Coordinates of C-alpha atoms in Angstrom, one line a residue:
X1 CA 0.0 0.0 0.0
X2 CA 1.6 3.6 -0.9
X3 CA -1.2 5.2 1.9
X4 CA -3.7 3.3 4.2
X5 CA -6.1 6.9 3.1
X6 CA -5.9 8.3 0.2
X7 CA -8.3 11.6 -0.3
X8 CA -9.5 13.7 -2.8
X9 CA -9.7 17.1 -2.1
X10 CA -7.7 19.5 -0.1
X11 CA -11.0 21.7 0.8
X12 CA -12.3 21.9 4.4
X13 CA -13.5 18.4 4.4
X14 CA -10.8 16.3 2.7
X15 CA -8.0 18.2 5.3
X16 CA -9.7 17.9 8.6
X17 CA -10.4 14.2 7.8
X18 CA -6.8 13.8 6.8
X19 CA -5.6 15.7 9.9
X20 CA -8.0 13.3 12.0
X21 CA -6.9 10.1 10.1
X22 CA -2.7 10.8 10.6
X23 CA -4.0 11.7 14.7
X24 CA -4.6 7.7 14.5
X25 CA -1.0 7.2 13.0
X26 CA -2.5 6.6 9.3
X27 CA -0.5 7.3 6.3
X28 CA -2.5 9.5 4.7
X29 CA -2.4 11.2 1.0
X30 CA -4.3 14.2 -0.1
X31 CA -4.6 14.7 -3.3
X32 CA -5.3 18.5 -4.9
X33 CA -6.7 18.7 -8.2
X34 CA -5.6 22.6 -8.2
X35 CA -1.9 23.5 -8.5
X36 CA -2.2 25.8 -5.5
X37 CA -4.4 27.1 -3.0
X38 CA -6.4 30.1 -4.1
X39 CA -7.6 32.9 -2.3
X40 CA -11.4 32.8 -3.0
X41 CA -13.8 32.1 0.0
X42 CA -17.2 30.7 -1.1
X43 CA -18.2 30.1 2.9
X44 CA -17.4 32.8 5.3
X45 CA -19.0 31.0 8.5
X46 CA -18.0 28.1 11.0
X47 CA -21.7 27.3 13.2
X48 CA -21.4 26.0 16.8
X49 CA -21.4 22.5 16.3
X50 CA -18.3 23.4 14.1
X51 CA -16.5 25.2 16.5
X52 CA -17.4 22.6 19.3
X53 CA -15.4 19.7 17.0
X54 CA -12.6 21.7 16.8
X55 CA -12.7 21.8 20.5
X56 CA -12.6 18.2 20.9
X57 CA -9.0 18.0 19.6
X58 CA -7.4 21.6 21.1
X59 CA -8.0 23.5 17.8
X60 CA -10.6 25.6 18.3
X61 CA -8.5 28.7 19.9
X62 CA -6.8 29.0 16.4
X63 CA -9.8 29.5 14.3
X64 CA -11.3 32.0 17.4
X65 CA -8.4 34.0 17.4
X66 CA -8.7 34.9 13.7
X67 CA -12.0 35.4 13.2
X68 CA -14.7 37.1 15.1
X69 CA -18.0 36.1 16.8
X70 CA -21.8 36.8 15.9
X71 CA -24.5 35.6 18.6
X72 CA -27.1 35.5 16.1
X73 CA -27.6 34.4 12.4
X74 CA -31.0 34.3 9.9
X75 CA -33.2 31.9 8.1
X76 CA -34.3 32.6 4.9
X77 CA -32.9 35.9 5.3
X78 CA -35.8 36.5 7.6
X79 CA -35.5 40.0 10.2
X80 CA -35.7 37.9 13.3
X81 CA -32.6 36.1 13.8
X82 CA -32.2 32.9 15.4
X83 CA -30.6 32.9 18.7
X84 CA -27.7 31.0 19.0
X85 CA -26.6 32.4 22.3
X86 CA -28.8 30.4 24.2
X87 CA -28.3 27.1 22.8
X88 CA -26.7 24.9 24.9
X89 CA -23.1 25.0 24.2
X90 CA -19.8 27.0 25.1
X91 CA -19.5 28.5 21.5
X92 CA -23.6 29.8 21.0
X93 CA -22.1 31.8 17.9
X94 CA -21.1 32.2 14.5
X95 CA -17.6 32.5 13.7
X96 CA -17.3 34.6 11.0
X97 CA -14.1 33.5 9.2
X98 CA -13.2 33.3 5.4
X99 CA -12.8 30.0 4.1
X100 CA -9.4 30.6 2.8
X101 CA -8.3 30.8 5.9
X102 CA -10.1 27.9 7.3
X103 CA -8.6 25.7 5.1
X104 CA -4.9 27.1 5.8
X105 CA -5.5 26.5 9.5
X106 CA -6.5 23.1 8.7
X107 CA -3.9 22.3 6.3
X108 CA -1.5 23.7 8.9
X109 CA -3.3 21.2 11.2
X110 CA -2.8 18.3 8.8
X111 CA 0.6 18.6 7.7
X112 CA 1.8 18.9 11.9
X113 CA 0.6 15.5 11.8
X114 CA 2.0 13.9 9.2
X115 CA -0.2 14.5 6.3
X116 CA 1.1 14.6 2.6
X117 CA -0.6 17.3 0.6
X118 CA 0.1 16.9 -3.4
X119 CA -0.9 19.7 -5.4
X120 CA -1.7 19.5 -9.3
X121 CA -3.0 15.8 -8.4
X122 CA -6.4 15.3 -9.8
X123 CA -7.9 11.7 -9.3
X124 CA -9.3 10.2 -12.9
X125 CA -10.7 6.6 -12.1
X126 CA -10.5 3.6 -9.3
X127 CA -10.2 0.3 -9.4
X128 CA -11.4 -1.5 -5.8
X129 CA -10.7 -5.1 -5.2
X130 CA -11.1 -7.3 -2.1
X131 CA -8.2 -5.5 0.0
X132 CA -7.8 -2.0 -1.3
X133 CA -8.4 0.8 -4.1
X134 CA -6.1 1.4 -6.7
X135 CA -6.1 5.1 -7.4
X136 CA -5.2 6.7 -11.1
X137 CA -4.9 10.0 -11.6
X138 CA -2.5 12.6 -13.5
X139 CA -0.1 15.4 -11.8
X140 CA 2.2 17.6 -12.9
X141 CA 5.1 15.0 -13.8
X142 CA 2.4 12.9 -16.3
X143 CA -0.1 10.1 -15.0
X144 CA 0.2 8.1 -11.6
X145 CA -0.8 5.6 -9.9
X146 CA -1.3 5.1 -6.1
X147 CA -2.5 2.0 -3.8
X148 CA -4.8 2.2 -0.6
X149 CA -6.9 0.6 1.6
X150 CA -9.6 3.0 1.3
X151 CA -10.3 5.9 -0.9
X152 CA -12.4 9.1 0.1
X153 CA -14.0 11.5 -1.9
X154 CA -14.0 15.0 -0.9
X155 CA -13.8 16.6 -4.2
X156 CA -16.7 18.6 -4.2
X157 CA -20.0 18.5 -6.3
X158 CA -18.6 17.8 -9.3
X159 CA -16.8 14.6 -7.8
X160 CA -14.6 12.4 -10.0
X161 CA -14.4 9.2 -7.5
X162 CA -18.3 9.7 -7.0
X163 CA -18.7 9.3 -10.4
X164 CA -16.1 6.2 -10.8
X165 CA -17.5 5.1 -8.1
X166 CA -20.4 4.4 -10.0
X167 CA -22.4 6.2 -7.0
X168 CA -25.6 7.8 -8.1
X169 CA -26.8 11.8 -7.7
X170 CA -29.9 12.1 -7.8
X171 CA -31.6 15.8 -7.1
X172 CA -32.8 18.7 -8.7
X173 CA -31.6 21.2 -11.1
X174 CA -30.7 25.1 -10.8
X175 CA -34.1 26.9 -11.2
X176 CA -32.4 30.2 -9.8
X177 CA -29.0 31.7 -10.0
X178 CA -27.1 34.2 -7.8
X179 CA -24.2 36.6 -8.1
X180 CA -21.2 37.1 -5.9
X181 CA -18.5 39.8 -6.4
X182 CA -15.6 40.5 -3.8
X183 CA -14.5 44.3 -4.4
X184 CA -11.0 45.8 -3.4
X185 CA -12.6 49.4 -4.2
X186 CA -15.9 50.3 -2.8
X187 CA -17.7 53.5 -1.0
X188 CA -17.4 52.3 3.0
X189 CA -19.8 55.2 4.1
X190 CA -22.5 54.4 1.4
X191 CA -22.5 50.9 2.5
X192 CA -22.7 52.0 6.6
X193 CA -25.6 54.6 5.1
X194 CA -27.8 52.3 3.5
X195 CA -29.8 50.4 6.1
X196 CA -31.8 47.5 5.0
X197 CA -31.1 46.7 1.5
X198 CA -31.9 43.3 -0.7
X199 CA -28.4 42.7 -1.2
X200 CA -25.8 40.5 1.3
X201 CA -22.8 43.0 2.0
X202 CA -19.9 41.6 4.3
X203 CA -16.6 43.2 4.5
X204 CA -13.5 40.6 3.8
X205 CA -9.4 40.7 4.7
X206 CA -7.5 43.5 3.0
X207 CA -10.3 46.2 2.8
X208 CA -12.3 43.5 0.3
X209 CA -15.8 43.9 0.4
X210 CA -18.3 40.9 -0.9
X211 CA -21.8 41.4 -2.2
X212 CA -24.3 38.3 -3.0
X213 CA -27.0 39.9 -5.2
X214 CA -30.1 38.1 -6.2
X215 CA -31.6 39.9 -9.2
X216 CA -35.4 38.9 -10.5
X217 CA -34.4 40.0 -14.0
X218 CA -31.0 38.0 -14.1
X219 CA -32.0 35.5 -11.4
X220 CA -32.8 32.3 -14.3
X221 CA -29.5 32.8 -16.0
X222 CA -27.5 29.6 -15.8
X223 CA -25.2 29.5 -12.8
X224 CA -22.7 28.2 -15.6
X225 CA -23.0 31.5 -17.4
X226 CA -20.1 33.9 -16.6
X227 CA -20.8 37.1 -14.3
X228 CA -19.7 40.6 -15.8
X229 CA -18.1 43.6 -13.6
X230 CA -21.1 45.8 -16.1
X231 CA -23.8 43.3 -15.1
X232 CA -23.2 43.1 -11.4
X233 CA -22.7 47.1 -11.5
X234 CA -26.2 47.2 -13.0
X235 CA -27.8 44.6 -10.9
X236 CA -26.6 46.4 -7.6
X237 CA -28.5 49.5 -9.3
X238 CA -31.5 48.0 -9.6
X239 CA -31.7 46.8 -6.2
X240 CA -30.7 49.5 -3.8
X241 CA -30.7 52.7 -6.3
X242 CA -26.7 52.8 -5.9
X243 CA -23.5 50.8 -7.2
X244 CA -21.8 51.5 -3.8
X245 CA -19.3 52.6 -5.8
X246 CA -17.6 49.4 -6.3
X247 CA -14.4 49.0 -8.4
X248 CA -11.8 46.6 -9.4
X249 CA -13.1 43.1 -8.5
X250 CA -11.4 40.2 -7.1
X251 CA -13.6 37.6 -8.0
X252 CA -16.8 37.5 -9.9
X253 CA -19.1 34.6 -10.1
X254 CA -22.4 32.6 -10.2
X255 CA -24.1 29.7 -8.1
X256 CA -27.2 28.0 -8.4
X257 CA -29.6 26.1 -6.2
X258 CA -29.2 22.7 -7.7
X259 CA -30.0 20.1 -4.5
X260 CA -28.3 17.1 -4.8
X261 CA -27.6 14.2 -2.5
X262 CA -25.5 10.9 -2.9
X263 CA -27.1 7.4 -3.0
X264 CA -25.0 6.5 -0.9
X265 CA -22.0 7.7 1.3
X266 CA -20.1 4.5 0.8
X267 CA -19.2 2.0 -1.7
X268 CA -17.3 -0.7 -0.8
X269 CA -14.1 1.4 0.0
X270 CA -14.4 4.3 -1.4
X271 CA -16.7 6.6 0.9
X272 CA -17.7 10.6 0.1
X273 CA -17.7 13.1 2.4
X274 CA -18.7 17.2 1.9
X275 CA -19.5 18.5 -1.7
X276 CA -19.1 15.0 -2.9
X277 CA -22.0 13.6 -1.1
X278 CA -24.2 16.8 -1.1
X279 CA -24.9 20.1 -2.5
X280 CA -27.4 23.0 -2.1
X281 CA -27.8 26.8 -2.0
X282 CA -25.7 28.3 0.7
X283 CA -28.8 29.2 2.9
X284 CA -27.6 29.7 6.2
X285 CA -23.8 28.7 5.5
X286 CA -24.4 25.3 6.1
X287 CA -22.2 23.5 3.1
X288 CA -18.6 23.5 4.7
X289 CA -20.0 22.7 8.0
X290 CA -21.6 20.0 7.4
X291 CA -18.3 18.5 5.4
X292 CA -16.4 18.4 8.7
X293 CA -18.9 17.0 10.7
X294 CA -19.3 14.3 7.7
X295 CA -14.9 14.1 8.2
X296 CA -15.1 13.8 12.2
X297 CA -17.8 11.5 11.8
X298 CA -15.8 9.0 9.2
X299 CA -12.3 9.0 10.5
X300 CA -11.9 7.9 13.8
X301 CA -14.2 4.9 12.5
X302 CA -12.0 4.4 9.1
X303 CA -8.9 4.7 11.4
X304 CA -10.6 1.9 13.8
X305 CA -11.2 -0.4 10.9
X306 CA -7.6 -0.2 9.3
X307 CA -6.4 -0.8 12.6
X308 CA -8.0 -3.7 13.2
X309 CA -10.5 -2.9 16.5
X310 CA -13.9 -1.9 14.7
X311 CA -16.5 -4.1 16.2
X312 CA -18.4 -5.4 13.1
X313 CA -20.7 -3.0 10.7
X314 CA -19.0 0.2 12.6
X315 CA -18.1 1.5 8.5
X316 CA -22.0 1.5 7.8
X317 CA -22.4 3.7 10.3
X318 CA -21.3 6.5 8.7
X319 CA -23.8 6.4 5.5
X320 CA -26.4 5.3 8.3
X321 CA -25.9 8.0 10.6
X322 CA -24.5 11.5 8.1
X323 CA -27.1 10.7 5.2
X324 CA -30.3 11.6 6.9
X325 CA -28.2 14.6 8.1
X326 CA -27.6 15.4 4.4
X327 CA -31.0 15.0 3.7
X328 CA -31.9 17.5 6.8
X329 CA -29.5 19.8 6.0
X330 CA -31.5 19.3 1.7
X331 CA -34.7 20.2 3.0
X332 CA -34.3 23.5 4.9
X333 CA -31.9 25.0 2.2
X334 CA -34.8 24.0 0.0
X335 CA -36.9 25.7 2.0
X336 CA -34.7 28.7 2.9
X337 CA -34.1 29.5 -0.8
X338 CA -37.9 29.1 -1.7
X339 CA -38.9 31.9 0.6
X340 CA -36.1 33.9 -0.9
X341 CA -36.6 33.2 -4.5
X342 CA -40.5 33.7 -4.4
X343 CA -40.1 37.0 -2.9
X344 CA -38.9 38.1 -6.7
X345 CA -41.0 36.5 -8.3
X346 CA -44.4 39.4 -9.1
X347 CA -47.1 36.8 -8.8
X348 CA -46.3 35.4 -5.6
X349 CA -44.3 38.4 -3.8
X350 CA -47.3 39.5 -1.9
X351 CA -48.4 36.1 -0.8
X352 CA -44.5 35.4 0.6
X353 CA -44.1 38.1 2.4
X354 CA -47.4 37.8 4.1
X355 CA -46.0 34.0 4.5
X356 CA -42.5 35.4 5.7
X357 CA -44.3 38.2 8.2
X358 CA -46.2 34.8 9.9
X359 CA -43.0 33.3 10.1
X360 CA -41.2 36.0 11.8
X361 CA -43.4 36.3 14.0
X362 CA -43.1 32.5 15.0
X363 CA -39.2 33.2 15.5
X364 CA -40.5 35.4 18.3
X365 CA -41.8 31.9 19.9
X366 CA -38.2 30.7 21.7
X367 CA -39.2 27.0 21.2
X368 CA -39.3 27.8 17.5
X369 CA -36.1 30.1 17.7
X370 CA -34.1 27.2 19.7
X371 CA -35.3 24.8 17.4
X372 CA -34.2 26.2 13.7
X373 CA -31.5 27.6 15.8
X374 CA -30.5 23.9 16.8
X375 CA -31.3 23.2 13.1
X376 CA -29.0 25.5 11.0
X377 CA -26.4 25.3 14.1
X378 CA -26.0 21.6 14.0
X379 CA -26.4 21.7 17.6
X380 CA -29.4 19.4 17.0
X381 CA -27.5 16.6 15.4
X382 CA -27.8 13.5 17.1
X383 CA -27.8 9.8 15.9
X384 CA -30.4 8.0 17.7
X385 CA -30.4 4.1 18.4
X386 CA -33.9 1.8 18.6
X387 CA -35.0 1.1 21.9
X388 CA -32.0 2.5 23.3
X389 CA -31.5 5.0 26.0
X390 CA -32.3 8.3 24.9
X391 CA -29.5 10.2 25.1
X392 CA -27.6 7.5 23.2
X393 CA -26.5 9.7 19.9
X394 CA -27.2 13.2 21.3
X395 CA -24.1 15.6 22.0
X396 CA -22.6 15.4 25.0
X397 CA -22.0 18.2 26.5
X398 CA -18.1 19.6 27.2
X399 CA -19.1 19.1 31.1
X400 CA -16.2 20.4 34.0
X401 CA -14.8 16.5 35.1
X402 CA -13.7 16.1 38.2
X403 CA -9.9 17.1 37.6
X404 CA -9.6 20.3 38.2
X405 CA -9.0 22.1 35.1
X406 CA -10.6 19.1 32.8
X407 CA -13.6 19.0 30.5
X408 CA -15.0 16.3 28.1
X409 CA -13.8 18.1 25.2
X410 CA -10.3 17.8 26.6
X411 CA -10.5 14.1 27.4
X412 CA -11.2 13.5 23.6
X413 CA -8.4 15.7 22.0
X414 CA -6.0 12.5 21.1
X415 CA -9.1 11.0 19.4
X416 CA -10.1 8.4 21.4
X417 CA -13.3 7.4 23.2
X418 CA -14.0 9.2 26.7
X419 CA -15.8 7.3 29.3
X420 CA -17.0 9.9 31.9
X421 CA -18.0 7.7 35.4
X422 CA -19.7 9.6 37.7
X423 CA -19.9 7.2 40.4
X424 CA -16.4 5.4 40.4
X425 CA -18.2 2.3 39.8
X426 CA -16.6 1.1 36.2
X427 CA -13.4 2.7 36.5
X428 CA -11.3 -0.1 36.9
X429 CA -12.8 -2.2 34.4
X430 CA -12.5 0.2 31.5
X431 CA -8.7 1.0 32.7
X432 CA -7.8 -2.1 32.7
X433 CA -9.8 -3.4 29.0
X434 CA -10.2 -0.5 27.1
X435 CA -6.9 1.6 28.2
X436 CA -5.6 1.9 24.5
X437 CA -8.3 3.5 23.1
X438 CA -10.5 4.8 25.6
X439 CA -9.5 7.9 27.9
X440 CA -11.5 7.8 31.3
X441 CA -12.5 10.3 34.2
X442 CA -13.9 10.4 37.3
X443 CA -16.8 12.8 38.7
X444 CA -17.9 15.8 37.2
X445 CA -20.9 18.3 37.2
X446 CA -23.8 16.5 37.7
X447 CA -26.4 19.4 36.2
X448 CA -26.0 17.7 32.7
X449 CA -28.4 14.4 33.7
X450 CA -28.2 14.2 37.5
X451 CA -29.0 10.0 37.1
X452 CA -26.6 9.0 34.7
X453 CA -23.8 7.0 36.1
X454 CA -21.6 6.2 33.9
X455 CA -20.8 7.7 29.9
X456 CA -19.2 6.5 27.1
X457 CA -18.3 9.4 24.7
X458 CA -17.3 8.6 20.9
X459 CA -14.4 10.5 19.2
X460 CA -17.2 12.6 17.9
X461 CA -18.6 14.0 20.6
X462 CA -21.5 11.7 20.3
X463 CA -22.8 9.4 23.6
X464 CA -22.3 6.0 22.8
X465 CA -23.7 4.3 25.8
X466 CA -24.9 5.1 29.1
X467 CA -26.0 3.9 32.5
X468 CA -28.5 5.4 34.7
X469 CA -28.1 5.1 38.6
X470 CA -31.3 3.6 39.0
X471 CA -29.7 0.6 37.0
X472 CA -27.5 -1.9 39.2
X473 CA -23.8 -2.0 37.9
X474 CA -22.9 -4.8 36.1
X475 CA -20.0 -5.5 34.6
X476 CA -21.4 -7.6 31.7
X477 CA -23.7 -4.8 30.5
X478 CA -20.8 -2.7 31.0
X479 CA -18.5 -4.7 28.7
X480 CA -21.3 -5.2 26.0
X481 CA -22.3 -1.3 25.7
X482 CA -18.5 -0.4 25.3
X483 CA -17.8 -3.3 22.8
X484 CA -20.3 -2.0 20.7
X485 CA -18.7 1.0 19.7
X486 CA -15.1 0.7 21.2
X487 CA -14.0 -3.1 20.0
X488 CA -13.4 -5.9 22.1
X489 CA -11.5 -5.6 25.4
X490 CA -8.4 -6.9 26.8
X491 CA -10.0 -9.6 28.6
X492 CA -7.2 -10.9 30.4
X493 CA -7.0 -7.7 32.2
X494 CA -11.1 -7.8 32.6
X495 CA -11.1 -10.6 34.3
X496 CA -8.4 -9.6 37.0

């Protein structure tokens, strides 16, 4: 094998996967299909549930002390905002941060670990047999040809290993288009004068400011169709009465609302992850976060399998468990745009805004806020089990342990499991069986769930297993709930 990982894709996705894989002591290969990195930022946001993952492994403070925090954020571009602040999390906020930068924090992230990032490497077909995937592709130096155990595809919507992967796409086409333009020249005090306008204005690094403008008379041109500096001018115009005086631009371009979502997240070995398994208007900046949580979610369970501990089926798991959060995340950008694009449309605009006006006013409702809030956040994300305790698949909460000093998010940072025992009861055992891959803890605050036990906490952030108080210890349930998700134990040392 040249690489137990290879990935496609040196975007958001493909390098915190790659960063998570090497924490595991992978080899891992990312492959870049572009020669360099370039300075365009499509996403400018990183939710809550993004920043908490980053917290997990000891990142987060990088990414915080580069960008800057918003408490609130919108749906569908409605005037009530959703609340993030009073979500239940340490980080109830937007970070607004440019995804150029993201992705140099992360490939700064990857390559301390180990990683090997080829640029000008663009992945052309696969081959899988029974005990790995044999990769071809061409570089700068001709054509190549690389071996791995398992291939992953984070090479955005237009995927190449999806496609060789013979993994279907189904959706729906663009029926709307968009225009973004990042400006180095534009009048600052026109922009703080104007108030409410129908145009998305956010200022950038380096003085650059961006504008997403929606236009009902240019709003059906193909998103393939390139954007003029004169057409944008004129658009701008149209909308708000001014240009802003904008000037020399950095990047012009179009996107479209095509909704599309993967069959299926895995096929054989080859698995997709971000872009490759899903696309959809940015409503709510949703897009790159749900990449990483689709990369935290696949590679401490690929790292498991390669490694040779996975209890069986723990690699359908991921499909199982991210593609109903792909479909989630389908449906309220589906809905998001809707509101937006019918609003420019003269037969329906006084019916939506009547329709938007009843939905603001529902925002002022906090269950409602909290839960679109959860929603868009990713807060909300959970991976239930049947007939299992309820918590089982919900967040777990970055609680104060009982070292001074210690939360859960700390216990995970090395990528392990956490098991979090609240009454000293299981200690011992789990020490003793699961001491390789399992980091443990004693007491903590007990506000979370005042009768749960004992806690088992995947790599994720995810509960794996519980115990309540009311339920007698016992070490056999005990051993069964953690070799479920954790492997099978030492049990040589169980049985002492």
């Amino acid at each position: 094998m040249d690489a137990d990982v290879v990935i496609s894709g040196a975007g958001p996705t493909g390098l915190l996967l790659g960063a998570e894989l090497a924490l595991a002591g992978l080899r891992v290969r990312i492959l870049e299909r572009q020669v360099a990195r370039h300075g365009q930022s499509r996403a400018l946001t990183l939710h809550p549930r993004s920043i908490e993952i980053l917290e997990l492994r000891g990142i987060a403070d990088r990414f915080l002390a580069v960008g800057h925090t918003v408490p609130s954020w919108h749906f569908a571009g409605l005037s009530r905002k959703l609340d993030f602040s009073v979500l239940d999390t340490r980080h109830g906020y937007t970070l607004f941060l440019e995804q150029a930068r993201t992705e140099r924090l992360l490939e700064e992230r990857a390559r301390e670990l180990g990683v090997e990032i080829s640029y000008g490497h663009e992945v052309v077909s696969l081959t899988q047999t029974g005990d790995g995937v044999d990769v071809v592709g061409v570089g700068p130096d001709g054509d190549f040809s690389l071996r791995a155990a398992y291939l992953v595809g984070c090479d955005g919507g237009r995927s190449k290993v999806r496609e060789s992967a013979g993994i279907g796409f189904p959706g729906s086409d663009s029926t709307m288009s968009t225009m973004l333009g990042d400006f180095a020249v534009s009048d600052k005090e026109e922009i703080a004068a104007a108030g409410q306008v129908p145009v998305l204005i956010a200022p950038l690094a380096g003085g650059v400011t961006r504008f997403v403008v929606t236009s009902p008379g240019r709003m059906r041109v193909p998103p393939s169709e390139p954007v003029t500096f004169e057409e944008f001018r004129e658009a701008l115009v149209e909308l708000t009465g001014t240009s802003f005086g904008i000037a020399e631009p950095q990047w012009l371009s179009r996107f479209g609302n095509a909704t599309r979502l993967a069959e299926t997240y895995r096929a054989g070995r080859v698995f997709l992850a971000g872009d490759a398994a899903h696309i959809h208007f940015p409503a709510g900046g949703q897009g790159l976060n749900t990449g990483l949580q689709d990369a935290m979610n696949l590679g401490w369970k690929l790292a498991a399998e390669i490694k040779g501990w996975a209890p069986p089926g723990l690699l359908d798991t991921y499909h199982a468990e991210r593609f109903p959060m792909g479909e989630l995340v389908a449906d309220n950008t589906q809905a998001q745009t809707l509101l937006l694009e019918l609003t420019l449309v003269p037969d329906y605009r006084r019916p939506v805004i009547a329709l938007r006006g009843l939905l603001e006013s529902l925002l002022d409702l906090p269950e409602v806020n909290a839960r679109l809030a959860g929603l868009v956040s990713a807060l909300a994300t959970s991976y239930p089990a049947p007939d299992d305790d309820p918590l089982v698949g919900t967040r777990m909460p970055d609680l104060s342990l009982g070292s001074p000093g210690t939360k859960v998010s700390k216990l995970l940072h090395s990528g392990t499991f956490g098991y979090v025992d609240f009454t000293g009861d299981g200690t011992a055992q789990v020490v003793e069986g699961w001491k390789d891959r399992i980091a443990v803890a004693t007491g903590g605050d007990r506000a979370w769930a005042e009768d749960v036990g004992e806690a088992l906490v995947r790599p994720d952030g995810h509960i794996a297993w519980v115990r309540r108080e009311n339920d007698l210890p016992d070490a056999a349930s005990r051993e069964a709930g953690l070799t479920a998700w954790a492997g099978t134990p030492d049990r040589a040392a169980v049985r002492r």
